[in-house]
PDB file of C-alpha atoms in Angstrom:
ATOM      1  CA  MET A  27      55.358 -15.203   8.106  1.00 58.00           C
ATOM      2  CA  PRO A  28      52.504 -12.938   6.577  1.00 64.00           C
ATOM      3  CA  LEU A  29      53.553  -9.174   5.747  1.00 61.00           C
ATOM      4  CA  SER A  30      52.546  -6.524   8.350  1.00 65.00           C
ATOM      5  CA  GLN A  31      50.065  -3.853   7.266  1.00 63.00           C
ATOM      6  CA  SER A  32      53.137  -1.226   6.535  1.00 67.00           C
ATOM      7  CA  GLN A  33      54.921  -4.139   4.337  1.00 75.00           C
ATOM      8  CA  ARG A  34      52.331  -4.732   2.057  1.00 78.00           C
ATOM      9  CA  PRO A  35      52.230  -3.343  -1.293  1.00 90.00           C
ATOM     10  CA  LEU A  36      49.955  -0.238  -1.827  1.00 90.00           C
ATOM     11  CA  TYR A  37      47.700  -2.154  -4.133  1.00 90.00           C
ATOM     12  CA  GLU A  38      46.989  -4.878  -1.381  1.00 91.00           C
ATOM     13  CA  VAL A  39      46.043  -2.530   1.180  1.00 89.00           C
ATOM     14  CA  LYS A  40      43.774  -0.594  -1.053  1.00 92.00           C
ATOM     15  CA  ALA A  41      42.032  -4.033  -2.247  1.00 92.00           C
ATOM     16  CA  ASN A  42      41.391  -4.658   1.566  1.00 91.00           C
ATOM     17  CA  LEU A  43      40.293  -1.192   1.907  1.00 93.00           C
ATOM     18  CA  PHE A  44      37.551  -2.051  -0.770  1.00 94.00           C
ATOM     19  CA  LYS A  45      36.799  -5.566   0.747  1.00 94.00           C
ATOM     20  CA  GLY A  46      35.589  -3.763   3.538  1.00 94.00           C
ATOM     21  CA  LEU A  47      32.988  -1.563   1.448  1.00 96.00           C
ATOM     22  CA  ALA A  48      32.292  -4.751  -0.423  1.00 96.00           C
ATOM     23  CA  HIS A  49      28.374  -5.172   0.941  1.00 97.00           C
ATOM     24  CA  PRO A  50      25.551  -3.288   0.458  1.00 96.00           C
ATOM     25  CA  VAL A  51      24.875  -2.822   4.532  1.00 97.00           C
ATOM     26  CA  ARG A  52      28.235  -1.689   4.905  1.00 98.00           C
ATOM     27  CA  ILE A  53      27.891   1.236   2.384  1.00 97.00           C
ATOM     28  CA  ARG A  54      24.295   1.849   4.273  1.00 97.00           C
ATOM     29  CA  ILE A  55      26.101   2.294   7.708  1.00 98.00           C
ATOM     30  CA  LEU A  56      28.850   4.645   6.308  1.00 98.00           C
ATOM     31  CA  GLU A  57      26.378   6.662   4.836  1.00 96.00           C
ATOM     32  CA  LEU A  58      24.171   7.096   7.902  1.00 97.00           C
ATOM     33  CA  LEU A  59      27.705   7.815   9.534  1.00 98.00           C
ATOM     34  CA  ALA A  60      28.824  10.326   7.028  1.00 97.00           C
ATOM     35  CA  ALA A  61      25.252  12.188   7.778  1.00 96.00           C
ATOM     36  CA  SER A  62      25.539  12.122  11.189  1.00 96.00           C
ATOM     37  CA  PRO A  63      28.602  13.032  13.593  1.00 95.00           C
ATOM     38  CA  GLU A  64      27.899   9.835  15.177  1.00 97.00           C
ATOM     39  CA  VAL A  65      25.311   6.982  15.710  1.00 98.00           C
ATOM     40  CA  ASN A  66      24.551   4.834  18.438  1.00 97.00           C
ATOM     41  CA  VAL A  67      23.963   1.176  17.793  1.00 97.00           C
ATOM     42  CA  ALA A  68      20.092   0.879  18.459  1.00 96.00           C
ATOM     43  CA  GLY A  69      20.069   3.848  15.853  1.00 97.00           C
ATOM     44  CA  LEU A  70      22.268   2.039  12.963  1.00 98.00           C
ATOM     45  CA  GLN A  71      19.824  -1.138  13.694  1.00 97.00           C
ATOM     46  CA  SER A  72      16.821   0.816  13.336  1.00 96.00           C
ATOM     47  CA  GLU A  73      18.016   2.763  10.230  1.00 96.00           C
ATOM     48  CA  VAL A  74      19.297  -0.783   8.316  1.00 96.00           C
ATOM     49  CA  GLY A  75      16.660  -2.610   9.682  1.00 96.00           C
ATOM     50  CA  LEU A  76      19.340  -5.988  10.472  1.00 96.00           C
ATOM     51  CA  GLU A  77      19.080  -8.087  13.720  1.00 96.00           C
ATOM     52  CA  ALA A  78      21.936  -6.878  16.657  1.00 95.00           C
ATOM     53  CA  SER A  79      23.942  -9.920  15.810  1.00 96.00           C
ATOM     54  CA  HIS A  80      23.956  -9.081  12.001  1.00 97.00           C
ATOM     55  CA  LEU A  81      24.579  -5.613  12.247  1.00 98.00           C
ATOM     56  CA  SER A  82      27.387  -6.145  15.016  1.00 97.00           C
ATOM     57  CA  GLN A  83      29.418  -8.308  12.064  1.00 98.00           C
ATOM     58  CA  HIS A  84      29.262  -5.881   9.854  1.00 98.00           C
ATOM     59  CA  LEU A  85      30.176  -3.356  12.258  1.00 98.00           C
ATOM     60  CA  SER A  86      33.330  -5.485  13.358  1.00 97.00           C
ATOM     61  CA  VAL A  87      34.573  -5.684   9.648  1.00 97.00           C
ATOM     62  CA  LEU A  88      34.343  -1.845   9.252  1.00 98.00           C
ATOM     63  CA  ARG A  89      36.175  -1.563  12.522  1.00 97.00           C
ATOM     64  CA  ARG A  90      39.031  -4.244  11.160  1.00 95.00           C
ATOM     65  CA  HIS A  91      39.018  -2.212   8.001  1.00 95.00           C
ATOM     66  CA  HIS A  92      39.681   1.119   9.714  1.00 94.00           C
ATOM     67  CA  LEU A  93      36.372   2.720   8.058  1.00 97.00           C
ATOM     68  CA  VAL A  94      34.845   3.374  11.587  1.00 98.00           C
ATOM     69  CA  ALA A  95      35.538   3.992  15.237  1.00 98.00           C
ATOM     70  CA  SER A  96      33.365   3.256  17.907  1.00 97.00           C
ATOM     71  CA  GLU A  97      32.959   4.510  21.782  1.00 97.00           C
ATOM     72  CA  ARG A  98      31.379   2.919  24.684  1.00 97.00           C
ATOM     73  CA  ARG A  99      29.391   5.478  27.086  1.00 96.00           C
ATOM     74  CA  GLY A 100      27.663   3.519  29.723  1.00 96.00           C
ATOM     75  CA  SER A 101      25.366   1.097  27.952  1.00 95.00           C
ATOM     76  CA  HIS A 102      25.668   2.639  24.831  1.00 95.00           C
ATOM     77  CA  VAL A 103      28.096   2.162  22.232  1.00 97.00           C
ATOM     78  CA  PHE A 104      28.172   5.105  19.368  1.00 98.00           C
ATOM     79  CA  TYR A 105      30.140   4.673  15.888  1.00 98.00           C
ATOM     80  CA  ARG A 106      31.660   7.329  13.703  1.00 98.00           C
ATOM     81  CA  LEU A 107      33.575   7.522  10.443  1.00 98.00           C
ATOM     82  CA  ALA A 108      37.693   6.773  11.330  1.00 98.00           C
ATOM     83  CA  ASP A 109      38.431   9.679   8.956  1.00 97.00           C
ATOM     84  CA  ALA A 110      36.197  12.512   7.229  1.00 96.00           C
ATOM     85  CA  ARG A 111      37.696  11.378   3.740  1.00 97.00           C
ATOM     86  CA  ILE A 112      35.524   8.053   3.832  1.00 97.00           C
ATOM     87  CA  ALA A 113      32.388  10.311   3.323  1.00 97.00           C
ATOM     88  CA  GLU A 114      34.369  12.244   0.296  1.00 97.00           C
ATOM     89  CA  LEU A 115      35.047   8.500  -1.034  1.00 96.00           C
ATOM     90  CA  LEU A 116      31.415   7.942  -0.723  1.00 95.00           C
ATOM     91  CA  ALA A 117      30.514  10.849  -2.526  1.00 95.00           C
ATOM     92  CA  VAL A 118      32.666  10.491  -5.372  1.00 95.00           C
ATOM     93  CA  ALA A 119      31.800   6.750  -5.432  1.00 93.00           C
ATOM     94  CA  ARG A 120      28.071   8.067  -5.859  1.00 91.00           C
ATOM     95  CA  ALA A 121      28.997  10.545  -8.333  1.00 91.00           C
ATOM     96  CA  LEU A 122      30.648   8.126 -10.558  1.00 91.00           C
ATOM     97  CA  LEU A 123      28.114   5.513 -10.666  1.00 90.00           C
ATOM     98  CA  LEU A 124      25.444   7.880 -11.280  1.00 89.00           C
ATOM     99  CA  SER A 125      27.229   8.935 -14.055  1.00 90.00           C
ATOM    100  CA  MET A 126      27.706   5.643 -15.632  1.00 89.00           C
ATOM    101  CA  LEU A 127      24.283   4.608 -14.921  1.00 86.00           C
ATOM    102  CA  SER A 128      23.336   8.054 -16.851  1.00 86.00           C
ATOM    103  CA  ALA A 129      25.598   6.795 -19.714  1.00 84.00           C
ATOM    104  CA  ASP A 130      24.020   3.377 -19.950  1.00 84.00           C
ATOM    105  CA  THR A 131      20.494   4.923 -19.764  1.00 84.00           C
ATOM    106  CA  GLU A 132      21.331   7.009 -22.745  1.00 81.00           C
ATOM    107  CA  ARG A 133      22.909   3.944 -24.570  1.00 81.00           C
ATOM    108  CA  LEU A 134      19.844   2.199 -23.749  1.00 77.00           C
ATOM    109  CA  SER A 135      17.609   4.495 -25.261  1.00 81.00           C
ATOM    110  CA  GLU A 136      19.783   5.072 -28.396  1.00 80.00           C
ATOM    111  CA  ALA A 137      19.583   1.279 -28.614  1.00 79.00           C
ATOM    112  CA  GLN A 138      15.661   1.395 -28.339  1.00 80.00           C
ATOM    113  CA  GLY A 139      15.679   3.845 -31.206  1.00 79.00           C
ATOM    114  CA  LEU A 140      17.401   1.895 -33.856  1.00 73.00           C
ATOM    115  CA  PRO A 141      15.103   0.510 -36.451  1.00 74.00           C
ATOM    116  CA  GLU A 142      13.950  -3.185 -35.865  1.00 66.00           C
ATOM    117  CA  ILE A 143      15.664  -5.914 -37.844  1.00 64.00           C
ATOM    118  CA  GLN A 144      13.099  -7.942 -39.588  1.00 59.00           C
ATOM    119  CA  GLY A 145      12.393 -11.177 -37.885  1.00 55.00           C
ATOM    120  CA  THR A 146      14.272 -10.368 -34.811  1.00 49.00           C
ATOM    121  CA  PRO A 147      12.332 -10.674 -31.645  1.00 52.00           C
ATOM    122  CA  ARG A 148      12.503  -7.360 -29.468  1.00 49.00           C
TER     123      ARG A 148
END
């Protein structure tokens, strides 16, 4: 019998959170929602540029992992972040990645400045 979410070790629950984040389109959707209080499906579709069925699949994953919440109003469905801290998580991830890329760029520049070894193609 599978363990319920509350019975699983925290690292398993964390891994599931990151599975929900593990696609560039889902990150883009979350970034759009972090920038606005809520966005309807048509707005997300125009910003992300996906067919409705593909967008729906990504939104389903985000809902399943409790990253977004939705509300139907008439014929429109509006999405918002399920928790404001998700925007903070995205901001921390961005800062971390920029720092890592900066370090890689610095290392690349340092490596390119090294003297060439005779007979080694560059």
